[in-house]
Coordinates of C-alpha atoms in Angstrom, one line a residue:
Chain A
Q1 CA 121.7 88.2 110.0
A2 CA 118.9 89.9 108.9
Q3 CA 115.1 89.1 110.7
L4 CA 112.1 89.5 108.0
Q5 CA 108.6 90.4 108.7
E6 CA 105.8 90.5 107.2
S7 CA 102.8 92.6 107.9
G8 CA 99.0 93.6 106.7
P9 CA 95.6 93.0 107.1
G10 CA 93.9 89.7 107.4
L11 CA 91.4 89.5 105.0
V12 CA 90.9 92.0 102.0
K13 CA 88.1 91.8 99.8
P14 CA 86.9 90.3 96.3
S15 CA 88.2 93.1 93.7
E16 CA 89.8 95.2 96.0
T17 CA 94.2 95.9 96.6
L18 CA 95.7 93.3 98.4
S19 CA 98.9 95.4 99.9
L20 CA 101.6 94.2 102.5
T21 CA 104.2 95.4 103.6
C22 CA 108.4 93.6 105.3
T23 CA 110.0 95.0 107.2
V24 CA 114.2 94.4 107.5
S25 CA 115.8 94.2 111.1
G26 CA 119.2 93.6 112.0
G27 CA 120.5 93.9 107.8
S28 CA 120.3 96.7 105.6
I29 CA 117.7 96.4 102.5
S30 CA 120.4 98.0 100.5
G31 CA 122.7 96.2 98.2
Y32 CA 119.6 93.1 98.0
Y33 CA 117.2 91.4 95.7
W34 CA 113.8 90.8 97.4
S35 CA 111.1 88.3 96.9
W36 CA 107.5 87.8 97.5
I37 CA 106.6 83.5 97.5
R38 CA 103.0 82.9 98.8
Q39 CA 101.6 79.7 99.7
P40 CA 97.7 78.8 98.8
P41 CA 96.0 76.6 101.5
G42 CA 96.9 72.9 100.7
K43 CA 99.0 74.5 97.9
G44 CA 103.1 74.7 96.8
L45 CA 104.7 77.4 96.6
E46 CA 104.2 80.0 94.0
W47 CA 107.1 82.5 93.7
V48 CA 105.4 86.3 93.1
G49 CA 108.0 88.6 91.9
Y50 CA 111.3 89.9 93.5
I51 CA 112.8 94.2 93.4
Y52 CA 116.6 94.8 93.7
Y53 CA 116.7 97.6 96.6
S54 CA 117.2 100.3 93.0
G55 CA 113.8 99.5 92.3
S56 CA 113.6 97.0 89.1
T57 CA 111.6 94.3 89.4
N58 CA 111.1 90.7 87.7
Y59 CA 107.2 89.8 88.1
N60 CA 105.9 86.4 87.6
P61 CA 103.6 87.0 84.8
S62 CA 100.6 84.9 85.7
L63 CA 100.3 87.3 88.6
K64 CA 102.2 90.5 86.3
S65 CA 99.3 92.1 85.3
R66 CA 97.8 92.8 88.9
V67 CA 101.7 92.7 91.0
T68 CA 103.0 96.2 92.2
I69 CA 106.4 95.0 94.2
S70 CA 108.4 98.9 95.6
V71 CA 110.5 99.1 98.0
D72 CA 111.9 101.9 100.5
T73 CA 115.0 102.1 101.6
S74 CA 114.7 104.8 103.6
K75 CA 112.2 102.4 106.0
N76 CA 114.6 99.0 105.0
Q77 CA 111.4 97.9 103.6
S78 CA 109.7 96.0 101.2
S79 CA 106.5 96.6 99.8
L80 CA 104.0 94.5 97.9
K81 CA 100.8 95.2 95.9
L82 CA 98.3 92.9 94.1
S83 CA 95.2 93.8 93.4
S84 CA 91.8 92.7 92.3
V85 CA 91.6 90.0 94.6
T86 CA 90.0 87.3 94.1
A87 CA 90.0 83.7 96.1
A88 CA 92.7 82.6 95.0
D89 CA 94.9 85.3 96.0
T90 CA 93.9 82.5 99.7
A91 CA 97.4 82.6 100.9
V92 CA 100.1 82.5 103.9
Y93 CA 102.3 85.3 102.0
Y94 CA 106.1 85.0 102.3
C95 CA 108.8 87.6 101.5
A96 CA 112.4 86.9 101.4
R97 CA 116.1 88.0 100.5
I98 CA 117.4 86.4 97.2
R99 CA 121.4 86.1 97.5
G100 CA 120.6 83.2 94.3
A101 CA 118.5 81.1 95.7
F102 CA 115.9 82.7 99.1
D103 CA 118.2 82.4 101.8
I104 CA 116.0 84.2 105.0
W105 CA 112.7 84.6 105.3
G106 CA 110.0 86.0 107.2
Q107 CA 107.2 84.0 109.2
G108 CA 104.6 84.6 106.4
T109 CA 101.1 85.8 106.5
T110 CA 97.9 84.8 105.9
V111 CA 95.4 86.8 103.8
T112 CA 92.3 85.4 103.2
V113 CA 89.6 87.0 100.1
S114 CA 86.2 86.9 101.7
S115 CA 83.7 89.1 101.6
Chain B
E1 CA 108.3 77.9 82.4
I2 CA 110.5 75.3 83.2
V3 CA 108.3 72.8 85.5
L4 CA 109.7 70.7 88.4
T5 CA 108.2 66.9 89.2
Q6 CA 109.1 66.1 92.9
S7 CA 108.8 61.8 93.7
P8 CA 107.8 60.6 96.0
G9 CA 104.8 62.9 97.1
T10 CA 104.8 61.4 100.8
L11 CA 108.1 59.2 101.6
S12 CA 107.5 56.2 104.9
L13 CA 110.4 57.0 107.4
S14 CA 111.5 56.2 109.9
P15 CA 114.8 58.0 112.2
G16 CA 117.1 56.9 111.7
E17 CA 116.7 56.2 107.4
R18 CA 118.5 57.8 104.1
A19 CA 116.0 59.4 102.2
T20 CA 116.4 60.1 98.8
L21 CA 114.1 63.2 96.6
S22 CA 113.5 62.8 93.4
C23 CA 113.0 66.3 91.7
R24 CA 112.3 66.6 88.1
A25 CA 112.0 69.6 85.9
S26 CA 110.7 69.4 82.5
Q27 CA 113.5 71.6 80.9
S28 CA 117.9 72.2 81.5
V29 CA 117.7 73.8 84.6
G30 CA 122.3 75.5 84.7
S31 CA 123.4 74.0 88.0
N32 CA 124.5 76.8 89.9
Y33 CA 120.6 77.3 89.7
F34 CA 119.0 75.0 91.8
A35 CA 117.8 74.8 95.6
W36 CA 115.9 72.5 97.6
Y37 CA 114.4 74.2 100.7
Q38 CA 112.3 72.9 104.3
H39 CA 109.0 73.6 105.1
K40 CA 107.3 72.8 109.0
P41 CA 103.7 73.5 109.4
G42 CA 103.8 77.2 111.1
Q43 CA 107.3 78.2 110.1
A44 CA 109.2 79.9 107.0
P45 CA 110.8 77.1 104.3
G46 CA 114.8 77.2 105.6
L47 CA 117.3 76.8 102.8
L48 CA 118.9 73.6 102.5
I49 CA 120.7 73.7 99.3
Y50 CA 121.5 75.6 97.0
G51 CA 124.0 75.7 93.3
T52 CA 122.5 72.1 93.4
S53 CA 125.2 70.8 95.9
N54 CA 126.4 73.7 98.7
R55 CA 124.9 73.4 101.8
A56 CA 123.5 76.5 103.5
T57 CA 124.4 77.9 106.4
G58 CA 124.3 76.2 109.7
I59 CA 122.9 73.7 107.0
P60 CA 124.4 69.9 108.7
D61 CA 126.5 67.2 106.8
R62 CA 123.6 64.8 106.4
F63 CA 121.7 66.6 104.5
S64 CA 123.9 66.7 100.7
G65 CA 122.3 67.3 96.9
S66 CA 123.6 66.4 93.5
G67 CA 122.5 65.7 90.0
S68 CA 122.4 68.3 86.4
G69 CA 120.4 68.9 83.6
T70 CA 117.3 67.8 84.1
D71 CA 117.9 65.3 87.4
F72 CA 118.1 66.6 90.7
T73 CA 118.1 64.3 94.1
L74 CA 118.1 65.7 98.2
T75 CA 120.1 62.6 100.4
I76 CA 119.7 62.9 104.4
S77 CA 121.7 60.1 105.3
R78 CA 120.1 59.1 109.1
L79 CA 116.7 60.5 109.5
E80 CA 116.8 62.8 112.6
P81 CA 113.3 63.5 114.5
E82 CA 114.0 67.1 113.0
D83 CA 114.1 66.8 109.5
F84 CA 110.9 65.2 108.7
A85 CA 109.2 68.1 107.2
V86 CA 108.2 68.8 103.7
Y87 CA 110.7 69.6 101.1
Y88 CA 110.3 71.8 98.8
C89 CA 112.8 71.8 95.0
H90 CA 113.3 74.6 93.1
Q91 CA 115.1 76.5 90.5
Y92 CA 116.2 80.5 89.8
N93 CA 117.7 79.7 86.3
N94 CA 115.1 80.4 84.2
S95 CA 112.1 83.4 85.1
P96 CA 109.1 82.8 86.7
W97 CA 111.2 81.8 89.0
T98 CA 109.1 77.7 89.9
F99 CA 108.9 75.5 92.5
G100 CA 108.8 71.2 93.2
Q101 CA 104.7 70.2 94.2
G102 CA 106.8 69.0 97.4
T103 CA 107.7 65.9 99.2
K104 CA 106.4 65.2 102.6
V105 CA 108.9 63.7 104.7
E106 CA 106.4 61.4 107.4
I107 CA 107.2 59.1 110.8
K108 CA 106.6 55.4 109.1

């Protein structure tokens, strides 16, 4: 079964860009949709957006002006960029595969926005 | 945006008891596009139910989902020690996809 692993800086300064990578192992990124979901401390889950392996995207309108999700099929990776971050973007960020619902999730990576 | 409201916020039960979790949507959700997840601290959320009533791979049959329209239910027939966790409902019918705020099932 495919496994997902998020990676990236754990600390980002306010107004800068958060950049995370999701590496897929044990399976191919091709043929599937891939999503990013986040969970702020003490709060519930928030869908950030998704990308099809061919590159088409759909973003949460609440983040659309600041978010970019991309895919690199040669590296079997999906990437998330979130610009102009504030403390409200502090969260655990998960990547997940979409087969209807989110059927496989990564362990998540904690990102703190602080100077 | 479809708002999902879960109740109760916390459910205090003993192992062996039945758990009934509810999720109400602010507008109708197609049955094919509704899911439940289990989330334990420090772990990734795991898919339990998709398409309202279909158990995901490896999910024991003590977990069942039902509902339609705006009202959906997750039932755990007999709680096992490993079932104490937070449960989230999720709709993927309309964008933006949304989650409920979660129901914590705790040991009484």
